Tab-separated table of C-alpha atoms and ligand atoms in Angstrom:
chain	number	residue	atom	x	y	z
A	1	UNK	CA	0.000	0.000	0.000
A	2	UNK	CA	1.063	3.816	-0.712
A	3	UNK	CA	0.088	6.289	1.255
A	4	UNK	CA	0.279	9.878	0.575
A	5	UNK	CA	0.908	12.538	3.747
A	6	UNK	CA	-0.071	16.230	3.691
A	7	UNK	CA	-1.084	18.863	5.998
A	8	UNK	CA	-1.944	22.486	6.036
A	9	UNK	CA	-0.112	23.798	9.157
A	10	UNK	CA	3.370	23.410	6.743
A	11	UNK	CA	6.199	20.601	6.700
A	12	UNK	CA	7.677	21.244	10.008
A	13	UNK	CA	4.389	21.131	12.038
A	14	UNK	CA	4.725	18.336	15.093
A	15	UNK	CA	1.232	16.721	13.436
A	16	UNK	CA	2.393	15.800	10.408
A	17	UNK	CA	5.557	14.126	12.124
A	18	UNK	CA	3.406	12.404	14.524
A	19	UNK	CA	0.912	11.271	11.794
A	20	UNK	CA	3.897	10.094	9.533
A	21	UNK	CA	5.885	8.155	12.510
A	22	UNK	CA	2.382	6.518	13.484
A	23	UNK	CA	1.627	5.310	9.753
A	24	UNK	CA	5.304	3.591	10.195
A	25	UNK	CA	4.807	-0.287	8.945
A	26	UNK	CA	1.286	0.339	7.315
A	27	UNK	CA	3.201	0.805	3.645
A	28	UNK	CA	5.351	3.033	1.807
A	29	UNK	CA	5.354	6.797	2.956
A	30	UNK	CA	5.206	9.895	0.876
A	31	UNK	CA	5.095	12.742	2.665
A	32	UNK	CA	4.294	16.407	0.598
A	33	UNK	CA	3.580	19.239	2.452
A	34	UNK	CA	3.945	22.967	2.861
A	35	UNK	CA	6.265	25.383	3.163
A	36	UNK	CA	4.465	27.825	5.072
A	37	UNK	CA	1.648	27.348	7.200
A	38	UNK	CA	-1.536	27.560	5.339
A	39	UNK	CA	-4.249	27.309	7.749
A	40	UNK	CA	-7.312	28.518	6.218
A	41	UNK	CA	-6.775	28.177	2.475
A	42	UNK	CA	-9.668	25.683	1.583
A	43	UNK	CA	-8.961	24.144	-1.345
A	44	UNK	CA	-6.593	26.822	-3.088
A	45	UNK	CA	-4.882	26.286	-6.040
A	46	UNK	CA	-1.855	28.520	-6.852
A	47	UNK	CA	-2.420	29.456	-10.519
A	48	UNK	CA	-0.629	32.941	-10.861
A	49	UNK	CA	3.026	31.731	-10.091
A	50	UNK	CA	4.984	28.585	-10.807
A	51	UNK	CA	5.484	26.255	-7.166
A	52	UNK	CA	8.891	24.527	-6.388
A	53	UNK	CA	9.853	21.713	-4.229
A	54	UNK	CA	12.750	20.483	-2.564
A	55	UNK	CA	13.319	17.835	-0.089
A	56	UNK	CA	13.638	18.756	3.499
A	57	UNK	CA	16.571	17.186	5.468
A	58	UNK	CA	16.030	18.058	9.326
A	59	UNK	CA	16.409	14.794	11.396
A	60	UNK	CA	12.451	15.049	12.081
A	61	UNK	CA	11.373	16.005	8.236
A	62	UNK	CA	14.056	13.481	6.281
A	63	UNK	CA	12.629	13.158	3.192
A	64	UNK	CA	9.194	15.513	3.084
A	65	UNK	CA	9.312	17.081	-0.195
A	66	UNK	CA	8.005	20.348	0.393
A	67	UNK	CA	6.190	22.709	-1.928
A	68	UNK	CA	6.157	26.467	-2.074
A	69	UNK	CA	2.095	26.318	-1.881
A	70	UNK	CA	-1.111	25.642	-0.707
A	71	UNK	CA	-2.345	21.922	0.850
A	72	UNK	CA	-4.326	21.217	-2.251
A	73	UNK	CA	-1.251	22.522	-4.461
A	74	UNK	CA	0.910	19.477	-2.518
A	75	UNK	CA	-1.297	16.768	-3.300
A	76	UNK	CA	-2.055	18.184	-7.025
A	77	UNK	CA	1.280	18.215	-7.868
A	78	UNK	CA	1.678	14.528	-6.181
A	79	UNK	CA	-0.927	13.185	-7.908
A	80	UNK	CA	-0.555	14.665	-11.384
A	81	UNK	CA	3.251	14.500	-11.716
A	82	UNK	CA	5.477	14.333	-8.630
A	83	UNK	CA	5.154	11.074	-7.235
A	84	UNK	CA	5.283	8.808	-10.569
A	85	UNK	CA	2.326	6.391	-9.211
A	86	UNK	CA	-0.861	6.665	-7.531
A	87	UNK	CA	-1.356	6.461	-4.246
A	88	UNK	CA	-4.494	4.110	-2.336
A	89	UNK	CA	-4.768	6.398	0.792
A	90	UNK	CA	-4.443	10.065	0.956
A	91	UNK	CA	-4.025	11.522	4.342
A	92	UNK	CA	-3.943	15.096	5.901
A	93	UNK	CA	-3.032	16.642	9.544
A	94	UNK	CA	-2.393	16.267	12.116
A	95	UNK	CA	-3.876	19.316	12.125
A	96	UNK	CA	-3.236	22.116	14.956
A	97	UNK	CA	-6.981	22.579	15.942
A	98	UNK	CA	-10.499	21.469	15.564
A	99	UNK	CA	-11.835	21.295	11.760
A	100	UNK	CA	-15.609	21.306	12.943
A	101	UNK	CA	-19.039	22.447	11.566
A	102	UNK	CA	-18.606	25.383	9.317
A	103	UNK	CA	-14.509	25.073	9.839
A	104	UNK	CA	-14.470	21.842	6.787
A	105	UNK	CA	-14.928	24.790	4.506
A	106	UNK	CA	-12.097	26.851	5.193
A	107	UNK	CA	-9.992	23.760	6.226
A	108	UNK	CA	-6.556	23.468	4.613
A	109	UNK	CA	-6.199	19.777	6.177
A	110	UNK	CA	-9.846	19.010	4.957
A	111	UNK	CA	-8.764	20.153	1.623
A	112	UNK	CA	-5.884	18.501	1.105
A	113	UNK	CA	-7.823	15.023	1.882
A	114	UNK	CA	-10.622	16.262	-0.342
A	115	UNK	CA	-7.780	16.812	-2.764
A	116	UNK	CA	-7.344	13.293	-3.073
A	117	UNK	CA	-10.907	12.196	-2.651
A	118	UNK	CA	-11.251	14.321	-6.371
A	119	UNK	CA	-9.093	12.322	-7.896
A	120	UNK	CA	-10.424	8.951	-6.633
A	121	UNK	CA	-8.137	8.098	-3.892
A	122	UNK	CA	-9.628	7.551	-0.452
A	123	UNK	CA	-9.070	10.134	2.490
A	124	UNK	CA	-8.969	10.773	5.663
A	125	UNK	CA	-8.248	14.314	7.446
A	126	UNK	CA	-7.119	14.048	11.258
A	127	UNK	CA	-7.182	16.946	13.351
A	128	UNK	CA	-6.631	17.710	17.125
A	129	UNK	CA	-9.561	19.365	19.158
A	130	UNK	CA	-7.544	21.919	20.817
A	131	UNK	CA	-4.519	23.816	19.476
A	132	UNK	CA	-1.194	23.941	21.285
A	133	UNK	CA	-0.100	19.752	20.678
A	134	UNK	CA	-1.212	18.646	23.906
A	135	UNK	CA	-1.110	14.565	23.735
A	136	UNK	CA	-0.073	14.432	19.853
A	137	UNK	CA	1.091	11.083	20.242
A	138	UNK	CA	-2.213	9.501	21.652
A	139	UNK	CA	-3.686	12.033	18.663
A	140	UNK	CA	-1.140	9.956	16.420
A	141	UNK	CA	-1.790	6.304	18.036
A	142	UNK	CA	-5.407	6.988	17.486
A	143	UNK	CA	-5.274	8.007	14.143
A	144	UNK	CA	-3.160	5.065	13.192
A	145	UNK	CA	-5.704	2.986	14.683
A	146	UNK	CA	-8.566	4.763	12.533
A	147	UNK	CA	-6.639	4.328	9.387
A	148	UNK	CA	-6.300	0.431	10.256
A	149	UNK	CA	-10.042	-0.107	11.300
A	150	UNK	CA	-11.142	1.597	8.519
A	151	UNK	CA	-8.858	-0.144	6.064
A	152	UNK	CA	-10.727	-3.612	7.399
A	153	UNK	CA	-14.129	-1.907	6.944
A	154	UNK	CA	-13.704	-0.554	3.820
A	155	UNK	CA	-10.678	-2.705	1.792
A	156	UNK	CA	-9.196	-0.547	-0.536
A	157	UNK	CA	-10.144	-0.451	-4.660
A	158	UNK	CA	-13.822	0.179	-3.882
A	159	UNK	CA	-15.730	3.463	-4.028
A	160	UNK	CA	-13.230	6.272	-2.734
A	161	UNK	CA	-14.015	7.586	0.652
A	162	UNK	CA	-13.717	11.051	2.144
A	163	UNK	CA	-13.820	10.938	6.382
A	164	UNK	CA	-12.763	13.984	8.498
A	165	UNK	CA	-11.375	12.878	12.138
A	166	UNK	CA	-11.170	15.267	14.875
A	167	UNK	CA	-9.589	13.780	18.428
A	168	UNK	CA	-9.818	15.074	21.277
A	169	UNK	CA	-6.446	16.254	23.505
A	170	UNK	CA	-6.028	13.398	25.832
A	171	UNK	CA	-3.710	10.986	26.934
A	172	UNK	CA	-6.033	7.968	26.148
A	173	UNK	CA	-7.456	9.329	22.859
A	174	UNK	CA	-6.368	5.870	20.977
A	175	UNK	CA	-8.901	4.145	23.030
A	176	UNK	CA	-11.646	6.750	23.332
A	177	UNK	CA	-15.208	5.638	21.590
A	178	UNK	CA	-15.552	6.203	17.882
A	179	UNK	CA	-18.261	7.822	16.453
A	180	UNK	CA	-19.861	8.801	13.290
A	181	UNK	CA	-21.043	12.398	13.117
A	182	UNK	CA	-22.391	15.021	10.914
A	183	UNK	CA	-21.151	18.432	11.113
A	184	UNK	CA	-22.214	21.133	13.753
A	185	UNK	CA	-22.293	24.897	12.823
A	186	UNK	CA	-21.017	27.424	14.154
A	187	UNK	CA	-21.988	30.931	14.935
A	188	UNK	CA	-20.609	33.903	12.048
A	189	UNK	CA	-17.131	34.945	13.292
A	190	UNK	CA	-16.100	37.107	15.976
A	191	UNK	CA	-15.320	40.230	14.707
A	192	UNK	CA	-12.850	41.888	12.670
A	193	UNK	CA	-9.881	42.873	14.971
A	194	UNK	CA	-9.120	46.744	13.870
A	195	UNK	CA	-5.067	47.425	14.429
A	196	UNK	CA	-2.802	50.057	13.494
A	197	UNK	CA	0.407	49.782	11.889
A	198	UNK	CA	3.820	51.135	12.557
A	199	UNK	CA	3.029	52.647	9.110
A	200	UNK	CA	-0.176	54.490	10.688
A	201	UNK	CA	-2.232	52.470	8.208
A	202	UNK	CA	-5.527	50.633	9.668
A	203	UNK	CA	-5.020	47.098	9.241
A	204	UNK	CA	-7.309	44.111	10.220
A	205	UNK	CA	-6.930	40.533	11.363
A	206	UNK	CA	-9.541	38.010	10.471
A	207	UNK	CA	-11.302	37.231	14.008
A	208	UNK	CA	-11.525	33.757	15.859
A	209	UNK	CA	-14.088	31.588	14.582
A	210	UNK	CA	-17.809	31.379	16.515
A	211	UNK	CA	-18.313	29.060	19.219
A	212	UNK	CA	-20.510	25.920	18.124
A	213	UNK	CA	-23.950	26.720	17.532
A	214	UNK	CA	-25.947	23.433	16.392
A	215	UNK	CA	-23.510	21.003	18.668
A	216	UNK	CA	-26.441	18.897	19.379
A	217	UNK	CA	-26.294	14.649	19.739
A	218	UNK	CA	-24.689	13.658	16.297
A	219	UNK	CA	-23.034	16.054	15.456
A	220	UNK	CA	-19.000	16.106	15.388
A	221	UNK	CA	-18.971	19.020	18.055
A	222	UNK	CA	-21.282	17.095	20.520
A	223	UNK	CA	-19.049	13.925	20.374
A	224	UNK	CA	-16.123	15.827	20.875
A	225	UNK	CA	-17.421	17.369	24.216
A	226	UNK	CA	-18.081	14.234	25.323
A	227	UNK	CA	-14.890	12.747	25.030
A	228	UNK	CA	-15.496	10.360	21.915
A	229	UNK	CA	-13.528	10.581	18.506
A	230	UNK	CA	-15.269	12.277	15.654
A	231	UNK	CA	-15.586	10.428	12.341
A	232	UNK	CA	-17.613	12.473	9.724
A	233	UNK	CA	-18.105	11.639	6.331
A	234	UNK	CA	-17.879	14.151	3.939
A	235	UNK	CA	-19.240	14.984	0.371
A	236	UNK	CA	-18.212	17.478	-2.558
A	237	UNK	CA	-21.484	18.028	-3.665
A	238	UNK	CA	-23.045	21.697	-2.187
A	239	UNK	CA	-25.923	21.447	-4.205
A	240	UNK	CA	-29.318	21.885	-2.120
A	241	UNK	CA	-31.104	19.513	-3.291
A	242	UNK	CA	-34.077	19.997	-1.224
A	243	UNK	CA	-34.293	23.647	-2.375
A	244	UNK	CA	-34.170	22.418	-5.685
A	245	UNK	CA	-38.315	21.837	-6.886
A	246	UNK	CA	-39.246	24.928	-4.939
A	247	UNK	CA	-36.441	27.393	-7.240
A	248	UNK	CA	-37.300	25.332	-10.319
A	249	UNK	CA	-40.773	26.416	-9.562
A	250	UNK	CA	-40.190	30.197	-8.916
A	251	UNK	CA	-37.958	30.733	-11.660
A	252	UNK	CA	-38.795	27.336	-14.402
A	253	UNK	CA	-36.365	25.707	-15.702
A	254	UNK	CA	-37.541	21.991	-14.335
A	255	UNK	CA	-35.795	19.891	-11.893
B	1	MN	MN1	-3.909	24.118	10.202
Protein backbone atom coordinates (compact mmCIF):
# COMPACT_ATOMS: atom_id res chain seq x y z
CA UNK A 1 0.00 0.00 0.00
CA UNK A 2 1.06 3.82 -0.71
CA UNK A 3 0.09 6.29 1.26
CA UNK A 4 0.28 9.88 0.57
CA UNK A 5 0.91 12.54 3.75
CA UNK A 6 -0.07 16.23 3.69
CA UNK A 7 -1.08 18.86 6.00
CA UNK A 8 -1.94 22.49 6.04
CA UNK A 9 -0.11 23.80 9.16
CA UNK A 10 3.37 23.41 6.74
CA UNK A 11 6.20 20.60 6.70
CA UNK A 12 7.68 21.24 10.01
CA UNK A 13 4.39 21.13 12.04
CA UNK A 14 4.72 18.34 15.09
CA UNK A 15 1.23 16.72 13.44
CA UNK A 16 2.39 15.80 10.41
CA UNK A 17 5.56 14.13 12.12
CA UNK A 18 3.41 12.40 14.52
CA UNK A 19 0.91 11.27 11.79
CA UNK A 20 3.90 10.09 9.53
CA UNK A 21 5.89 8.16 12.51
CA UNK A 22 2.38 6.52 13.48
CA UNK A 23 1.63 5.31 9.75
CA UNK A 24 5.30 3.59 10.19
CA UNK A 25 4.81 -0.29 8.94
CA UNK A 26 1.29 0.34 7.31
CA UNK A 27 3.20 0.80 3.64
CA UNK A 28 5.35 3.03 1.81
CA UNK A 29 5.35 6.80 2.96
CA UNK A 30 5.21 9.90 0.88
CA UNK A 31 5.10 12.74 2.66
CA UNK A 32 4.29 16.41 0.60
CA UNK A 33 3.58 19.24 2.45
CA UNK A 34 3.94 22.97 2.86
CA UNK A 35 6.26 25.38 3.16
CA UNK A 36 4.47 27.83 5.07
CA UNK A 37 1.65 27.35 7.20
CA UNK A 38 -1.54 27.56 5.34
CA UNK A 39 -4.25 27.31 7.75
CA UNK A 40 -7.31 28.52 6.22
CA UNK A 41 -6.78 28.18 2.47
CA UNK A 42 -9.67 25.68 1.58
CA UNK A 43 -8.96 24.14 -1.35
CA UNK A 44 -6.59 26.82 -3.09
CA UNK A 45 -4.88 26.29 -6.04
CA UNK A 46 -1.86 28.52 -6.85
CA UNK A 47 -2.42 29.46 -10.52
CA UNK A 48 -0.63 32.94 -10.86
CA UNK A 49 3.03 31.73 -10.09
CA UNK A 50 4.98 28.59 -10.81
CA UNK A 51 5.48 26.25 -7.17
CA UNK A 52 8.89 24.53 -6.39
CA UNK A 53 9.85 21.71 -4.23
CA UNK A 54 12.75 20.48 -2.56
CA UNK A 55 13.32 17.84 -0.09
CA UNK A 56 13.64 18.76 3.50
CA UNK A 57 16.57 17.19 5.47
CA UNK A 58 16.03 18.06 9.33
CA UNK A 59 16.41 14.79 11.40
CA UNK A 60 12.45 15.05 12.08
CA UNK A 61 11.37 16.00 8.24
CA UNK A 62 14.06 13.48 6.28
CA UNK A 63 12.63 13.16 3.19
CA UNK A 64 9.19 15.51 3.08
CA UNK A 65 9.31 17.08 -0.20
CA UNK A 66 8.00 20.35 0.39
CA UNK A 67 6.19 22.71 -1.93
CA UNK A 68 6.16 26.47 -2.07
CA UNK A 69 2.10 26.32 -1.88
CA UNK A 70 -1.11 25.64 -0.71
CA UNK A 71 -2.35 21.92 0.85
CA UNK A 72 -4.33 21.22 -2.25
CA UNK A 73 -1.25 22.52 -4.46
CA UNK A 74 0.91 19.48 -2.52
CA UNK A 75 -1.30 16.77 -3.30
CA UNK A 76 -2.06 18.18 -7.02
CA UNK A 77 1.28 18.22 -7.87
CA UNK A 78 1.68 14.53 -6.18
CA UNK A 79 -0.93 13.19 -7.91
CA UNK A 80 -0.55 14.66 -11.38
CA UNK A 81 3.25 14.50 -11.72
CA UNK A 82 5.48 14.33 -8.63
CA UNK A 83 5.15 11.07 -7.24
CA UNK A 84 5.28 8.81 -10.57
CA UNK A 85 2.33 6.39 -9.21
CA UNK A 86 -0.86 6.67 -7.53
CA UNK A 87 -1.36 6.46 -4.25
CA UNK A 88 -4.49 4.11 -2.34
CA UNK A 89 -4.77 6.40 0.79
CA UNK A 90 -4.44 10.06 0.96
CA UNK A 91 -4.03 11.52 4.34
CA UNK A 92 -3.94 15.10 5.90
CA UNK A 93 -3.03 16.64 9.54
CA UNK A 94 -2.39 16.27 12.12
CA UNK A 95 -3.88 19.32 12.13
CA UNK A 96 -3.24 22.12 14.96
CA UNK A 97 -6.98 22.58 15.94
CA UNK A 98 -10.50 21.47 15.56
CA UNK A 99 -11.83 21.30 11.76
CA UNK A 100 -15.61 21.31 12.94
CA UNK A 101 -19.04 22.45 11.57
CA UNK A 102 -18.61 25.38 9.32
CA UNK A 103 -14.51 25.07 9.84
CA UNK A 104 -14.47 21.84 6.79
CA UNK A 105 -14.93 24.79 4.51
CA UNK A 106 -12.10 26.85 5.19
CA UNK A 107 -9.99 23.76 6.23
CA UNK A 108 -6.56 23.47 4.61
CA UNK A 109 -6.20 19.78 6.18
CA UNK A 110 -9.85 19.01 4.96
CA UNK A 111 -8.76 20.15 1.62
CA UNK A 112 -5.88 18.50 1.10
CA UNK A 113 -7.82 15.02 1.88
CA UNK A 114 -10.62 16.26 -0.34
CA UNK A 115 -7.78 16.81 -2.76
CA UNK A 116 -7.34 13.29 -3.07
CA UNK A 117 -10.91 12.20 -2.65
CA UNK A 118 -11.25 14.32 -6.37
CA UNK A 119 -9.09 12.32 -7.90
CA UNK A 120 -10.42 8.95 -6.63
CA UNK A 121 -8.14 8.10 -3.89
CA UNK A 122 -9.63 7.55 -0.45
CA UNK A 123 -9.07 10.13 2.49
CA UNK A 124 -8.97 10.77 5.66
CA UNK A 125 -8.25 14.31 7.45
CA UNK A 126 -7.12 14.05 11.26
CA UNK A 127 -7.18 16.95 13.35
CA UNK A 128 -6.63 17.71 17.13
CA UNK A 129 -9.56 19.36 19.16
CA UNK A 130 -7.54 21.92 20.82
CA UNK A 131 -4.52 23.82 19.48
CA UNK A 132 -1.19 23.94 21.28
CA UNK A 133 -0.10 19.75 20.68
CA UNK A 134 -1.21 18.65 23.91
CA UNK A 135 -1.11 14.56 23.73
CA UNK A 136 -0.07 14.43 19.85
CA UNK A 137 1.09 11.08 20.24
CA UNK A 138 -2.21 9.50 21.65
CA UNK A 139 -3.69 12.03 18.66
CA UNK A 140 -1.14 9.96 16.42
CA UNK A 141 -1.79 6.30 18.04
CA UNK A 142 -5.41 6.99 17.49
CA UNK A 143 -5.27 8.01 14.14
CA UNK A 144 -3.16 5.07 13.19
CA UNK A 145 -5.70 2.99 14.68
CA UNK A 146 -8.57 4.76 12.53
CA UNK A 147 -6.64 4.33 9.39
CA UNK A 148 -6.30 0.43 10.26
CA UNK A 149 -10.04 -0.11 11.30
CA UNK A 150 -11.14 1.60 8.52
CA UNK A 151 -8.86 -0.14 6.06
CA UNK A 152 -10.73 -3.61 7.40
CA UNK A 153 -14.13 -1.91 6.94
CA UNK A 154 -13.70 -0.55 3.82
CA UNK A 155 -10.68 -2.71 1.79
CA UNK A 156 -9.20 -0.55 -0.54
CA UNK A 157 -10.14 -0.45 -4.66
CA UNK A 158 -13.82 0.18 -3.88
CA UNK A 159 -15.73 3.46 -4.03
CA UNK A 160 -13.23 6.27 -2.73
CA UNK A 161 -14.02 7.59 0.65
CA UNK A 162 -13.72 11.05 2.14
CA UNK A 163 -13.82 10.94 6.38
CA UNK A 164 -12.76 13.98 8.50
CA UNK A 165 -11.38 12.88 12.14
CA UNK A 166 -11.17 15.27 14.87
CA UNK A 167 -9.59 13.78 18.43
CA UNK A 168 -9.82 15.07 21.28
CA UNK A 169 -6.45 16.25 23.51
CA UNK A 170 -6.03 13.40 25.83
CA UNK A 171 -3.71 10.99 26.93
CA UNK A 172 -6.03 7.97 26.15
CA UNK A 173 -7.46 9.33 22.86
CA UNK A 174 -6.37 5.87 20.98
CA UNK A 175 -8.90 4.14 23.03
CA UNK A 176 -11.65 6.75 23.33
CA UNK A 177 -15.21 5.64 21.59
CA UNK A 178 -15.55 6.20 17.88
CA UNK A 179 -18.26 7.82 16.45
CA UNK A 180 -19.86 8.80 13.29
CA UNK A 181 -21.04 12.40 13.12
CA UNK A 182 -22.39 15.02 10.91
CA UNK A 183 -21.15 18.43 11.11
CA UNK A 184 -22.21 21.13 13.75
CA UNK A 185 -22.29 24.90 12.82
CA UNK A 186 -21.02 27.42 14.15
CA UNK A 187 -21.99 30.93 14.94
CA UNK A 188 -20.61 33.90 12.05
CA UNK A 189 -17.13 34.94 13.29
CA UNK A 190 -16.10 37.11 15.98
CA UNK A 191 -15.32 40.23 14.71
CA UNK A 192 -12.85 41.89 12.67
CA UNK A 193 -9.88 42.87 14.97
CA UNK A 194 -9.12 46.74 13.87
CA UNK A 195 -5.07 47.42 14.43
CA UNK A 196 -2.80 50.06 13.49
CA UNK A 197 0.41 49.78 11.89
CA UNK A 198 3.82 51.13 12.56
CA UNK A 199 3.03 52.65 9.11
CA UNK A 200 -0.18 54.49 10.69
CA UNK A 201 -2.23 52.47 8.21
CA UNK A 202 -5.53 50.63 9.67
CA UNK A 203 -5.02 47.10 9.24
CA UNK A 204 -7.31 44.11 10.22
CA UNK A 205 -6.93 40.53 11.36
CA UNK A 206 -9.54 38.01 10.47
CA UNK A 207 -11.30 37.23 14.01
CA UNK A 208 -11.52 33.76 15.86
CA UNK A 209 -14.09 31.59 14.58
CA UNK A 210 -17.81 31.38 16.52
CA UNK A 211 -18.31 29.06 19.22
CA UNK A 212 -20.51 25.92 18.12
CA UNK A 213 -23.95 26.72 17.53
CA UNK A 214 -25.95 23.43 16.39
CA UNK A 215 -23.51 21.00 18.67
CA UNK A 216 -26.44 18.90 19.38
CA UNK A 217 -26.29 14.65 19.74
CA UNK A 218 -24.69 13.66 16.30
CA UNK A 219 -23.03 16.05 15.46
CA UNK A 220 -19.00 16.11 15.39
CA UNK A 221 -18.97 19.02 18.06
CA UNK A 222 -21.28 17.10 20.52
CA UNK A 223 -19.05 13.92 20.37
CA UNK A 224 -16.12 15.83 20.88
CA UNK A 225 -17.42 17.37 24.22
CA UNK A 226 -18.08 14.23 25.32
CA UNK A 227 -14.89 12.75 25.03
CA UNK A 228 -15.50 10.36 21.92
CA UNK A 229 -13.53 10.58 18.51
CA UNK A 230 -15.27 12.28 15.65
CA UNK A 231 -15.59 10.43 12.34
CA UNK A 232 -17.61 12.47 9.72
CA UNK A 233 -18.10 11.64 6.33
CA UNK A 234 -17.88 14.15 3.94
CA UNK A 235 -19.24 14.98 0.37
CA UNK A 236 -18.21 17.48 -2.56
CA UNK A 237 -21.48 18.03 -3.66
CA UNK A 238 -23.05 21.70 -2.19
CA UNK A 239 -25.92 21.45 -4.20
CA UNK A 240 -29.32 21.88 -2.12
CA UNK A 241 -31.10 19.51 -3.29
CA UNK A 242 -34.08 20.00 -1.22
CA UNK A 243 -34.29 23.65 -2.38
CA UNK A 244 -34.17 22.42 -5.68
CA UNK A 245 -38.32 21.84 -6.89
CA UNK A 246 -39.25 24.93 -4.94
CA UNK A 247 -36.44 27.39 -7.24
CA UNK A 248 -37.30 25.33 -10.32
CA UNK A 249 -40.77 26.42 -9.56
CA UNK A 250 -40.19 30.20 -8.92
CA UNK A 251 -37.96 30.73 -11.66
CA UNK A 252 -38.80 27.34 -14.40
CA UNK A 253 -36.37 25.71 -15.70
CA UNK A 254 -37.54 21.99 -14.33
CA UNK A 255 -35.80 19.89 -11.89
MN1 LIG B 1 -3.91 24.12 10.20
Amino acid sequence: MRILIANDDGYLAPGLGALVRAMEGLGEIDVVAPEQNASGTSNALTLTRPLTVFEARGEQVRGFRVVSGTPSDCVHVALTGLLGHRPDLVLSGINNGANMGDDTLYSGTVAAAMEGFLFGVPAIAFSQAEKGWANLDAAAAAARAIVEQVLAAMPLGGLPFLLNVNIPNRADAATLPRVVTRLGRRHASEPVIRQTSPRGETIYWIGPAGDAREAGEGTDFHAVASGRVSITPLQVDLTDHASRPDWAARLGGGA
